[in-house]
PDB file of N, CA and C in Angstrom:
ATOM      1  N   MET A   1       0.798  -1.186   0.031  1.00 51.00           N
ATOM      2  CA  MET A   1       0.026  -0.034   0.011  1.00 51.00           C
ATOM      3  C   MET A   1       0.870   1.255  -0.001  1.00 51.00           C
ATOM      4  N   SER A   2       1.866   1.264   0.865  1.00 51.00           N
ATOM      5  CA  SER A   2       2.756   2.488   0.900  1.00 51.00           C
ATOM      6  C   SER A   2       3.594   2.626  -0.326  1.00 51.00           C
ATOM      7  N   SER A   3       3.925   1.531  -1.021  1.00 51.00           N
ATOM      8  CA  SER A   3       4.707   1.589  -2.239  1.00 51.00           C
ATOM      9  C   SER A   3       3.868   2.277  -3.395  1.00 51.00           C
ATOM     10  N   ASP A   4       2.486   2.014  -3.388  1.00 50.00           N
ATOM     11  CA  ASP A   4       1.699   2.679  -4.331  1.00 50.00           C
ATOM     12  C   ASP A   4       1.620   4.142  -4.139  1.00 50.00           C
ATOM     13  N   ARG A   5       1.566   4.595  -2.931  1.00 50.00           N
ATOM     14  CA  ARG A   5       1.463   6.032  -2.583  1.00 50.00           C
ATOM     15  C   ARG A   5       2.711   6.742  -2.991  1.00 50.00           C
ATOM     16  N   SER A   6       3.900   6.125  -2.821  1.00 49.00           N
ATOM     17  CA  SER A   6       5.129   6.845  -3.142  1.00 49.00           C
ATOM     18  C   SER A   6       5.310   6.996  -4.677  1.00 49.00           C
ATOM     19  N   GLN A   7       4.745   6.083  -5.500  1.00 52.00           N
ATOM     20  CA  GLN A   7       4.827   6.162  -6.893  1.00 52.00           C
ATOM     21  C   GLN A   7       3.781   7.086  -7.519  1.00 52.00           C
ATOM     22  N   ALA A   8       2.709   7.398  -6.773  1.00 50.00           N
ATOM     23  CA  ALA A   8       1.552   8.133  -7.349  1.00 50.00           C
ATOM     24  C   ALA A   8       1.594   9.619  -6.875  1.00 50.00           C
ATOM     25  N   THR A   9       2.747  10.069  -6.424  1.00 54.00           N
ATOM     26  CA  THR A   9       2.769  11.487  -6.019  1.00 54.00           C
ATOM     27  C   THR A   9       2.694  12.364  -7.176  1.00 54.00           C
ATOM     28  N   PRO A  10       1.749  13.352  -7.186  1.00 56.00           N
ATOM     29  CA  PRO A  10       1.594  14.250  -8.308  1.00 56.00           C
ATOM     30  C   PRO A  10       2.682  15.299  -8.377  1.00 56.00           C
ATOM     31  N   GLY A  11       2.899  15.857  -9.563  1.00 55.00           N
ATOM     32  CA  GLY A  11       3.851  16.919  -9.718  1.00 55.00           C
ATOM     33  C   GLY A  11       5.208  16.421 -10.085  1.00 55.00           C
ATOM     34  N   PRO A  12       6.078  17.330 -10.395  1.00 50.00           N
ATOM     35  CA  PRO A  12       7.420  16.912 -10.762  1.00 50.00           C
ATOM     36  C   PRO A  12       8.246  16.381  -9.572  1.00 50.00           C
ATOM     37  N   SER A  13       9.096  15.480  -9.884  1.00 55.00           N
ATOM     38  CA  SER A  13       9.859  14.799  -8.874  1.00 55.00           C
ATOM     39  C   SER A  13      10.989  15.708  -8.301  1.00 55.00           C
ATOM     40  N   GLN A  14      11.454  16.619  -9.142  1.00 59.00           N
ATOM     41  CA  GLN A  14      12.501  17.529  -8.630  1.00 59.00           C
ATOM     42  C   GLN A  14      12.050  18.933  -8.907  1.00 59.00           C
ATOM     43  N   PRO A  15      12.531  19.909  -8.074  1.00 59.00           N
ATOM     44  CA  PRO A  15      12.108  21.254  -8.253  1.00 59.00           C
ATOM     45  C   PRO A  15      12.575  21.883  -9.594  1.00 59.00           C
ATOM     46  N   ASP A  16      13.623  21.391 -10.129  1.00 72.00           N
ATOM     47  CA  ASP A  16      14.158  21.879 -11.382  1.00 72.00           C
ATOM     48  C   ASP A  16      13.221  21.605 -12.538  1.00 72.00           C
ATOM     49  N   GLU A  17      12.354  20.638 -12.415  1.00 83.00           N
ATOM     50  CA  GLU A  17      11.438  20.285 -13.528  1.00 83.00           C
ATOM     51  C   GLU A  17      10.229  21.138 -13.604  1.00 83.00           C
ATOM     52  N   PHE A  18       9.861  21.880 -12.547  1.00 89.00           N
ATOM     53  CA  PHE A  18       8.620  22.628 -12.481  1.00 89.00           C
ATOM     54  C   PHE A  18       8.603  23.774 -13.474  1.00 89.00           C
ATOM     55  N   TRP A  19       9.673  24.648 -13.501  1.00 88.00           N
ATOM     56  CA  TRP A  19       9.640  25.880 -14.340  1.00 88.00           C
ATOM     57  C   TRP A  19       9.696  25.543 -15.834  1.00 88.00           C
ATOM     58  N   PRO A  20      10.467  24.600 -16.278  1.00 90.00           N
ATOM     59  CA  PRO A  20      10.381  24.305 -17.720  1.00 90.00           C
ATOM     60  C   PRO A  20       8.950  23.818 -18.103  1.00 90.00           C
ATOM     61  N   ARG A  21       8.378  22.978 -17.298  1.00 91.00           N
ATOM     62  CA  ARG A  21       7.036  22.532 -17.675  1.00 91.00           C
ATOM     63  C   ARG A  21       6.035  23.678 -17.592  1.00 91.00           C
ATOM     64  N   PHE A  22       6.162  24.547 -16.572  1.00 92.00           N
ATOM     65  CA  PHE A  22       5.275  25.676 -16.416  1.00 92.00           C
ATOM     66  C   PHE A  22       5.381  26.572 -17.642  1.00 92.00           C
ATOM     67  N   TRP A  23       6.549  26.914 -18.039  1.00 93.00           N
ATOM     68  CA  TRP A  23       6.696  27.838 -19.191  1.00 93.00           C
ATOM     69  C   TRP A  23       6.305  27.134 -20.528  1.00 93.00           C
ATOM     70  N   PHE A  24       6.492  25.820 -20.598  1.00 93.00           N
ATOM     71  CA  PHE A  24       6.027  25.077 -21.784  1.00 93.00           C
ATOM     72  C   PHE A  24       4.521  25.179 -21.904  1.00 93.00           C
ATOM     73  N   ASN A  25       3.817  25.002 -20.851  1.00 94.00           N
ATOM     74  CA  ASN A  25       2.326  25.046 -20.820  1.00 94.00           C
ATOM     75  C   ASN A  25       1.875  26.445 -21.054  1.00 94.00           C
ATOM     76  N   VAL A  26       2.513  27.455 -20.458  1.00 95.00           N
ATOM     77  CA  VAL A  26       2.109  28.867 -20.614  1.00 95.00           C
ATOM     78  C   VAL A  26       2.367  29.325 -22.077  1.00 95.00           C
ATOM     79  N   CYS A  27       3.540  28.933 -22.641  1.00 95.00           N
ATOM     80  CA  CYS A  27       3.898  29.372 -23.908  1.00 95.00           C
ATOM     81  C   CYS A  27       3.100  28.657 -25.057  1.00 95.00           C
ATOM     82  N   SER A  28       2.464  27.579 -24.708  1.00 95.00           N
ATOM     83  CA  SER A  28       1.633  26.918 -25.709  1.00 95.00           C
ATOM     84  C   SER A  28       0.360  27.748 -26.000  1.00 95.00           C
ATOM     85  N   TYR A  29       0.064  28.702 -25.137  1.00 96.00           N
ATOM     86  CA  TYR A  29      -1.081  29.603 -25.377  1.00 96.00           C
ATOM     87  C   TYR A  29      -0.643  31.061 -25.696  1.00 96.00           C
ATOM     88  N   SER A  30       0.524  31.205 -26.240  1.00 95.00           N
ATOM     89  CA  SER A  30       1.055  32.514 -26.456  1.00 95.00           C
ATOM     90  C   SER A  30       0.265  33.330 -27.450  1.00 95.00           C
ATOM     91  N   GLU A  31      -0.378  32.650 -28.410  1.00 96.00           N
ATOM     92  CA  GLU A  31      -1.248  33.394 -29.341  1.00 96.00           C
ATOM     93  C   GLU A  31      -2.414  34.111 -28.600  1.00 96.00           C
ATOM     94  N   TYR A  32      -2.962  33.410 -27.625  1.00 98.00           N
ATOM     95  CA  TYR A  32      -4.038  34.035 -26.795  1.00 98.00           C
ATOM     96  C   TYR A  32      -3.564  35.217 -25.958  1.00 98.00           C
ATOM     97  N   TYR A  33      -2.318  35.095 -25.461  1.00 97.00           N
ATOM     98  CA  TYR A  33      -1.758  36.225 -24.671  1.00 97.00           C
ATOM     99  C   TYR A  33      -1.539  37.435 -25.621  1.00 97.00           C
ATOM    100  N   PHE A  34      -1.123  37.195 -26.844  1.00 97.00           N
ATOM    101  CA  PHE A  34      -0.959  38.278 -27.788  1.00 97.00           C
ATOM    102  C   PHE A  34      -2.272  38.938 -28.059  1.00 97.00           C
ATOM    103  N   MET A  35      -3.307  38.180 -28.261  1.00 98.00           N
ATOM    104  CA  MET A  35      -4.654  38.722 -28.469  1.00 98.00           C
ATOM    105  C   MET A  35      -5.135  39.514 -27.227  1.00 98.00           C
ATOM    106  N   LEU A  36      -4.807  39.067 -26.060  1.00 98.00           N
ATOM    107  CA  LEU A  36      -5.122  39.742 -24.819  1.00 98.00           C
ATOM    108  C   LEU A  36      -4.339  41.093 -24.823  1.00 98.00           C
ATOM    109  N   LEU A  37      -3.124  41.114 -25.232  1.00 98.00           N
ATOM    110  CA  LEU A  37      -2.358  42.435 -25.258  1.00 98.00           C
ATOM    111  C   LEU A  37      -2.994  43.361 -26.221  1.00 98.00           C
ATOM    112  N   ILE A  38      -3.448  42.907 -27.372  1.00 98.00           N
ATOM    113  CA  ILE A  38      -4.113  43.733 -28.322  1.00 98.00           C
ATOM    114  C   ILE A  38      -5.429  44.282 -27.671  1.00 98.00           C
ATOM    115  N   ALA A  39      -6.222  43.473 -27.041  1.00 98.00           N
ATOM    116  CA  ALA A  39      -7.422  43.891 -26.398  1.00 98.00           C
ATOM    117  C   ALA A  39      -7.153  44.952 -25.379  1.00 98.00           C
ATOM    118  N   VAL A  40      -6.130  44.692 -24.578  1.00 98.00           N
ATOM    119  CA  VAL A  40      -5.798  45.740 -23.472  1.00 98.00           C
ATOM    120  C   VAL A  40      -5.362  47.066 -24.147  1.00 98.00           C
ATOM    121  N   THR A  41      -4.653  47.007 -25.202  1.00 98.00           N
ATOM    122  CA  THR A  41      -4.228  48.271 -25.938  1.00 98.00           C
ATOM    123  C   THR A  41      -5.476  48.946 -26.439  1.00 98.00           C
ATOM    124  N   ILE A  42      -6.442  48.214 -27.056  1.00 98.00           N
ATOM    125  CA  ILE A  42      -7.631  48.886 -27.545  1.00 98.00           C
ATOM    126  C   ILE A  42      -8.389  49.514 -26.395  1.00 98.00           C
ATOM    127  N   MET A  43      -8.489  48.768 -25.302  1.00 98.00           N
ATOM    128  CA  MET A  43      -9.188  49.391 -24.106  1.00 98.00           C
ATOM    129  C   MET A  43      -8.558  50.589 -23.598  1.00 98.00           C
ATOM    130  N   ALA A  44      -7.185  50.619 -23.618  1.00 97.00           N
ATOM    131  CA  ALA A  44      -6.482  51.813 -23.162  1.00 97.00           C
ATOM    132  C   ALA A  44      -6.728  53.034 -24.100  1.00 97.00           C
ATOM    133  N   VAL A  45      -6.767  52.759 -25.399  1.00 97.00           N
ATOM    134  CA  VAL A  45      -7.073  53.825 -26.333  1.00 97.00           C
ATOM    135  C   VAL A  45      -8.494  54.377 -26.169  1.00 97.00           C
ATOM    136  N   LEU A  46      -9.442  53.442 -25.977  1.00 96.00           N
ATOM    137  CA  LEU A  46     -10.825  53.851 -25.737  1.00 96.00           C
ATOM    138  C   LEU A  46     -10.977  54.608 -24.483  1.00 96.00           C
ATOM    139  N   ASN A  47     -10.227  54.235 -23.406  1.00 96.00           N
ATOM    140  CA  ASN A  47     -10.254  54.915 -22.159  1.00 96.00           C
ATOM    141  C   ASN A  47      -9.674  56.354 -22.335  1.00 96.00           C
ATOM    142  N   ALA A  48      -8.619  56.431 -23.122  1.00 95.00           N
ATOM    143  CA  ALA A  48      -8.034  57.774 -23.347  1.00 95.00           C
ATOM    144  C   ALA A  48      -9.004  58.669 -24.117  1.00 95.00           C
ATOM    145  N   VAL A  49      -9.692  58.113 -25.084  1.00 94.00           N
ATOM    146  CA  VAL A  49     -10.666  58.937 -25.854  1.00 94.00           C
ATOM    147  C   VAL A  49     -11.820  59.341 -24.894  1.00 94.00           C
ATOM    148  N   ALA A  50     -12.311  58.422 -24.084  1.00 91.00           N
ATOM    149  CA  ALA A  50     -13.395  58.764 -23.142  1.00 91.00           C
ATOM    150  C   ALA A  50     -12.912  59.792 -22.198  1.00 91.00           C
ATOM    151  N   MET A  51     -11.693  59.754 -21.782  1.00 90.00           N
ATOM    152  CA  MET A  51     -11.137  60.648 -20.799  1.00 90.00           C
ATOM    153  C   MET A  51     -11.076  62.086 -21.426  1.00 90.00           C
ATOM    154  N   LEU A  52     -10.749  62.203 -22.746  1.00 90.00           N
ATOM    155  CA  LEU A  52     -10.701  63.461 -23.402  1.00 90.00           C
ATOM    156  C   LEU A  52     -12.075  64.035 -23.741  1.00 90.00           C
ATOM    157  N   LEU A  53     -13.035  63.204 -24.081  1.00 89.00           N
ATOM    158  CA  LEU A  53     -14.286  63.678 -24.504  1.00 89.00           C
ATOM    159  C   LEU A  53     -15.319  63.845 -23.385  1.00 89.00           C
ATOM    160  N   ALA A  54     -15.108  63.124 -22.282  1.00 83.00           N
ATOM    161  CA  ALA A  54     -16.129  63.163 -21.222  1.00 83.00           C
ATOM    162  C   ALA A  54     -15.982  64.456 -20.373  1.00 83.00           C
ATOM    163  N   GLU A  55     -16.984  64.666 -19.547  1.00 83.00           N
ATOM    164  CA  GLU A  55     -16.926  65.810 -18.634  1.00 83.00           C
ATOM    165  C   GLU A  55     -15.815  65.575 -17.648  1.00 83.00           C
ATOM    166  N   GLN A  56     -15.059  66.645 -17.479  1.00 80.00           N
ATOM    167  CA  GLN A  56     -13.880  66.608 -16.571  1.00 80.00           C
ATOM    168  C   GLN A  56     -14.282  66.838 -15.145  1.00 80.00           C
ATOM    169  N   SER A  57     -14.421  65.817 -14.352  1.00 87.00           N
ATOM    170  CA  SER A  57     -14.717  65.959 -12.967  1.00 87.00           C
ATOM    171  C   SER A  57     -13.694  65.091 -12.204  1.00 87.00           C
ATOM    172  N   THR A  58     -13.644  65.326 -10.946  1.00 85.00           N
ATOM    173  CA  THR A  58     -12.632  64.580 -10.125  1.00 85.00           C
ATOM    174  C   THR A  58     -12.913  63.088 -10.092  1.00 85.00           C
ATOM    175  N   ALA A  59     -14.208  62.714  -9.955  1.00 89.00           N
ATOM    176  CA  ALA A  59     -14.521  61.308  -9.892  1.00 89.00           C
ATOM    177  C   ALA A  59     -14.258  60.541 -11.214  1.00 89.00           C
ATOM    178  N   SER A  60     -14.567  61.149 -12.322  1.00 88.00           N
ATOM    179  CA  SER A  60     -14.342  60.483 -13.625  1.00 88.00           C
ATOM    180  C   SER A  60     -12.794  60.391 -13.850  1.00 88.00           C
ATOM    181  N   PHE A  61     -12.109  61.450 -13.461  1.00 88.00           N
ATOM    182  CA  PHE A  61     -10.650  61.374 -13.625  1.00 88.00           C
ATOM    183  C   PHE A  61      -9.972  60.314 -12.792  1.00 88.00           C
ATOM    184  N   VAL A  62     -10.449  60.132 -11.566  1.00 90.00           N
ATOM    185  CA  VAL A  62      -9.891  59.101 -10.672  1.00 90.00           C
ATOM    186  C   VAL A  62     -10.214  57.703 -11.235  1.00 90.00           C
ATOM    187  N   ILE A  63     -11.436  57.546 -11.731  1.00 92.00           N
ATOM    188  CA  ILE A  63     -11.816  56.247 -12.262  1.00 92.00           C
ATOM    189  C   ILE A  63     -10.995  55.893 -13.547  1.00 92.00           C
ATOM    190  N   ALA A  64     -10.815  56.915 -14.422  1.00 92.00           N
ATOM    191  CA  ALA A  64     -10.054  56.738 -15.619  1.00 92.00           C
ATOM    192  C   ALA A  64      -8.624  56.405 -15.306  1.00 92.00           C
ATOM    193  N   THR A  65      -8.084  57.079 -14.278  1.00 93.00           N
ATOM    194  CA  THR A  65      -6.677  56.787 -13.874  1.00 93.00           C
ATOM    195  C   THR A  65      -6.534  55.393 -13.328  1.00 93.00           C
ATOM    196  N   MET A  66      -7.521  54.971 -12.517  1.00 96.00           N
ATOM    197  CA  MET A  66      -7.478  53.596 -11.997  1.00 96.00           C
ATOM    198  C   MET A  66      -7.562  52.565 -13.118  1.00 96.00           C
ATOM    199  N   VAL A  67      -8.375  52.822 -14.123  1.00 97.00           N
ATOM    200  CA  VAL A  67      -8.472  51.915 -15.258  1.00 97.00           C
ATOM    201  C   VAL A  67      -7.121  51.933 -16.022  1.00 97.00           C
ATOM    202  N   PHE A  68      -6.489  53.023 -16.163  1.00 97.00           N
ATOM    203  CA  PHE A  68      -5.183  53.029 -16.795  1.00 97.00           C
ATOM    204  C   PHE A  68      -4.120  52.215 -15.999  1.00 97.00           C
ATOM    205  N   VAL A  69      -4.184  52.321 -14.702  1.00 98.00           N
ATOM    206  CA  VAL A  69      -3.296  51.490 -13.806  1.00 98.00           C
ATOM    207  C   VAL A  69      -3.517  50.000 -14.010  1.00 98.00           C
ATOM    208  N   ILE A  70      -4.791  49.592 -14.011  1.00 98.00           N
ATOM    209  CA  ILE A  70      -5.135  48.232 -14.171  1.00 98.00           C
ATOM    210  C   ILE A  70      -4.692  47.662 -15.502  1.00 98.00           C
ATOM    211  N   LEU A  71      -4.995  48.478 -16.619  1.00 98.00           N
ATOM    212  CA  LEU A  71      -4.610  48.094 -17.909  1.00 98.00           C
ATOM    213  C   LEU A  71      -3.126  48.075 -18.058  1.00 98.00           C
ATOM    214  N   GLY A  72      -2.439  48.982 -17.440  1.00 98.00           N
ATOM    215  CA  GLY A  72      -0.978  48.986 -17.521  1.00 98.00           C
ATOM    216  C   GLY A  72      -0.337  47.848 -16.849  1.00 98.00           C
ATOM    217  N   LEU A  73      -0.815  47.469 -15.694  1.00 98.00           N
ATOM    218  CA  LEU A  73      -0.260  46.304 -14.986  1.00 98.00           C
ATOM    219  C   LEU A  73      -0.565  45.018 -15.777  1.00 98.00           C
ATOM    220  N   THR A  74      -1.784  44.941 -16.367  1.00 98.00           N
ATOM    221  CA  THR A  74      -2.106  43.783 -17.168  1.00 98.00           C
ATOM    222  C   THR A  74      -1.215  43.683 -18.401  1.00 98.00           C
ATOM    223  N   ALA A  75      -0.961  44.823 -19.050  1.00 98.00           N
ATOM    224  CA  ALA A  75      -0.134  44.820 -20.217  1.00 98.00           C
ATOM    225  C   ALA A  75       1.285  44.453 -19.812  1.00 98.00           C
ATOM    226  N   LEU A  76       1.769  44.917 -18.711  1.00 98.00           N
ATOM    227  CA  LEU A  76       3.159  44.559 -18.273  1.00 98.00           C
ATOM    228  C   LEU A  76       3.268  42.996 -17.984  1.00 98.00           C
ATOM    229  N   ALA A  77       2.258  42.468 -17.357  1.00 98.00           N
ATOM    230  CA  ALA A  77       2.287  41.009 -17.056  1.00 98.00           C
ATOM    231  C   ALA A  77       2.192  40.220 -18.363  1.00 98.00           C
ATOM    232  N   VAL A  78       1.338  40.568 -19.241  1.00 98.00           N
ATOM    233  CA  VAL A  78       1.251  39.866 -20.505  1.00 98.00           C
ATOM    234  C   VAL A  78       2.493  40.029 -21.341  1.00 98.00           C
ATOM    235  N   GLY A  79       3.012  41.268 -21.346  1.00 97.00           N
ATOM    236  CA  GLY A  79       4.228  41.471 -22.097  1.00 97.00           C
ATOM    237  C   GLY A  79       5.413  40.692 -21.527  1.00 97.00           C
ATOM    238  N   PHE A  80       5.461  40.505 -20.206  1.00 98.00           N
ATOM    239  CA  PHE A  80       6.525  39.657 -19.625  1.00 98.00           C
ATOM    240  C   PHE A  80       6.357  38.236 -20.063  1.00 98.00           C
ATOM    241  N   VAL A  81       5.141  37.750 -20.120  1.00 97.00           N
ATOM    242  CA  VAL A  81       4.868  36.351 -20.529  1.00 97.00           C
ATOM    243  C   VAL A  81       5.367  36.218 -22.014  1.00 97.00           C
ATOM    244  N   LEU A  82       4.982  37.099 -22.833  1.00 97.00           N
ATOM    245  CA  LEU A  82       5.329  37.019 -24.237  1.00 97.00           C
ATOM    246  C   LEU A  82       6.914  37.124 -24.404  1.00 97.00           C
ATOM    247  N   TRP A  83       7.535  38.039 -23.667  1.00 96.00           N
ATOM    248  CA  TRP A  83       8.960  38.217 -23.717  1.00 96.00           C
ATOM    249  C   TRP A  83       9.673  36.908 -23.222  1.00 96.00           C
ATOM    250  N   GLN A  84       9.162  36.312 -22.107  1.00 95.00           N
ATOM    251  CA  GLN A  84       9.744  35.089 -21.636  1.00 95.00           C
ATOM    252  C   GLN A  84       9.548  33.954 -22.661  1.00 95.00           C
ATOM    253  N   CYS A  85       8.422  33.872 -23.266  1.00 95.00           N
ATOM    254  CA  CYS A  85       8.241  32.824 -24.288  1.00 95.00           C
ATOM    255  C   CYS A  85       9.159  32.994 -25.470  1.00 95.00           C
ATOM    256  N   LYS A  86       9.375  34.294 -25.838  1.00 94.00           N
ATOM    257  CA  LYS A  86      10.322  34.526 -26.963  1.00 94.00           C
ATOM    258  C   LYS A  86      11.728  34.234 -26.612  1.00 94.00           C
ATOM    259  N   GLN A  87      12.116  34.449 -25.335  1.00 92.00           N
ATOM    260  CA  GLN A  87      13.415  34.113 -24.901  1.00 92.00           C
ATOM    261  C   GLN A  87      13.671  32.581 -24.908  1.00 92.00           C
ATOM    262  N   LEU A  88      12.606  31.814 -24.456  1.00 89.00           N
ATOM    263  CA  LEU A  88      12.720  30.389 -24.403  1.00 89.00           C
ATOM    264  C   LEU A  88      12.657  29.744 -25.792  1.00 89.00           C
ATOM    265  N   ARG A  89      12.084  30.381 -26.736  1.00 87.00           N
ATOM    266  CA  ARG A  89      12.029  29.844 -28.095  1.00 87.00           C
ATOM    267  C   ARG A  89      13.023  30.580 -28.999  1.00 87.00           C
ATOM    268  N   GLY A  90      14.070  31.097 -28.456  1.00 78.00           N
ATOM    269  CA  GLY A  90      15.143  31.770 -29.164  1.00 78.00           C
ATOM    270  C   GLY A  90      15.923  30.870 -30.003  1.00 78.00           C
ATOM    271  N   PRO A  91      17.080  31.356 -30.482  1.00 73.00           N
ATOM    272  CA  PRO A  91      17.954  30.571 -31.393  1.00 73.00           C
ATOM    273  C   PRO A  91      18.446  29.243 -30.796  1.00 73.00           C
ATOM    274  N   ASP A  92      18.597  29.143 -29.442  1.00 64.00           N
ATOM    275  CA  ASP A  92      19.148  27.923 -28.848  1.00 64.00           C
ATOM    276  C   ASP A  92      18.058  26.892 -28.738  1.00 64.00           C
ATOM    277  N   ARG A  93      16.803  27.234 -28.524  1.00 62.00           N
ATOM    278  CA  ARG A  93      15.649  26.417 -28.422  1.00 62.00           C
ATOM    279  C   ARG A  93      15.838  25.167 -27.569  1.00 62.00           C
ATOM    280  N   GLU A  94      16.922  25.021 -26.875  1.00 58.00           N
ATOM    281  CA  GLU A  94      17.135  23.905 -25.993  1.00 58.00           C
ATOM    282  C   GLU A  94      16.448  23.976 -24.694  1.00 58.00           C
ATOM    283  N   LYS A  95      15.926  25.161 -24.338  1.00 58.00           N
ATOM    284  CA  LYS A  95      15.321  25.306 -22.999  1.00 58.00           C
ATOM    285  C   LYS A  95      13.986  24.671 -22.892  1.00 58.00           C
ATOM    286  N   LEU A  96      13.285  24.624 -24.003  1.00 60.00           N
ATOM    287  CA  LEU A  96      11.946  23.973 -23.961  1.00 60.00           C
ATOM    288  C   LEU A  96      11.880  22.662 -24.722  1.00 60.00           C
ATOM    289  N   GLU A  97      13.001  22.247 -25.338  1.00 62.00           N
ATOM    290  CA  GLU A  97      13.013  20.936 -26.022  1.00 62.00           C
ATOM    291  C   GLU A  97      13.001  19.818 -25.000  1.00 62.00           C
ATOM    292  N   GLY A  98      12.284  18.805 -25.323  1.00 61.00           N
ATOM    293  CA  GLY A  98      12.170  17.654 -24.461  1.00 61.00           C
ATOM    294  C   GLY A  98      11.226  17.796 -23.278  1.00 61.00           C
ATOM    295  N   VAL A  99      10.603  18.913 -23.106  1.00 64.00           N
ATOM    296  CA  VAL A  99       9.703  19.164 -21.984  1.00 64.00           C
ATOM    297  C   VAL A  99       8.348  18.673 -22.380  1.00 64.00           C
ATOM    298  N   GLU A 100       7.835  17.746 -21.572  1.00 64.00           N
ATOM    299  CA  GLU A 100       6.505  17.151 -21.847  1.00 64.00           C
ATOM    300  C   GLU A 100       5.446  17.879 -21.028  1.00 64.00           C
ATOM    301  N   PRO A 101       4.265  18.172 -21.609  1.00 59.00           N
ATOM    302  CA  PRO A 101       3.180  18.827 -20.849  1.00 59.00           C
ATOM    303  C   PRO A 101       2.517  17.876 -19.901  1.00 59.00           C
ATOM    304  N   THR A 102       2.711  16.568 -20.075  1.00 55.00           N
ATOM    305  CA  THR A 102       2.033  15.631 -19.212  1.00 55.00           C
ATOM    306  C   THR A 102       2.834  15.317 -17.971  1.00 55.00           C
ATOM    307  N   ASP A 103       2.187  14.711 -17.005  1.00 55.00           N
ATOM    308  CA  ASP A 103       2.883  14.368 -15.737  1.00 55.00           C
ATOM    309  C   ASP A 103       3.643  13.033 -15.875  1.00 55.00           C
ATOM    310  N   ARG A 104       4.852  12.955 -15.451  1.00 51.00           N
ATOM    311  CA  ARG A 104       5.593  11.716 -15.614  1.00 51.00           C
ATOM    312  C   ARG A 104       5.124  10.576 -14.669  1.00 51.00           C
ATOM    313  N   SER A 105       4.437  10.920 -13.637  1.00 51.00           N
ATOM    314  CA  SER A 105       3.952   9.908 -12.725  1.00 51.00           C
ATOM    315  C   SER A 105       2.908   9.012 -13.352  1.00 51.00           C
ATOM    316  N   GLN A 106       2.331   9.520 -14.401  1.00 50.00           N
ATOM    317  CA  GLN A 106       1.318   8.718 -15.118  1.00 50.00           C
ATOM    318  C   GLN A 106       1.851   7.672 -16.040  1.00 50.00           C
ATOM    319  N   GLU A 107       3.177   7.894 -16.431  1.00 49.00           N
ATOM    320  CA  GLU A 107       3.792   6.928 -17.286  1.00 49.00           C
ATOM    321  C   GLU A 107       4.433   5.795 -16.473  1.00 49.00           C
ATOM    322  N   GLU A 108       4.075   4.566 -16.842  1.00 44.00           N
ATOM    323  CA  GLU A 108       4.666   3.449 -16.178  1.00 44.00           C
ATOM    324  C   GLU A 108       4.802   2.272 -17.091  1.00 44.00           C
TER     325      GLU A 108
END
């Protein structure tokens, strides 16, 4: 019974295996992250237009500024993911080669 439990532990067996698998799985959706970056950019442009055309009051200015902060942080996070994926898929390409998206504990 105890031998079955030791073989069925989920997750990577060594800490060094987590990050390559994590980035392999994240980078497999990089097209969607790029579309999210485009959507965030469009929302920022629309927010800027609304800020220029709308009535200038303190409340609307604060809300527009908060929206810019949220959109900026989102754009930075998505940009970092896209940059990291580009770095890992660079000329050496060895960083993501051989990384399997499936869990090795299922293979026997």
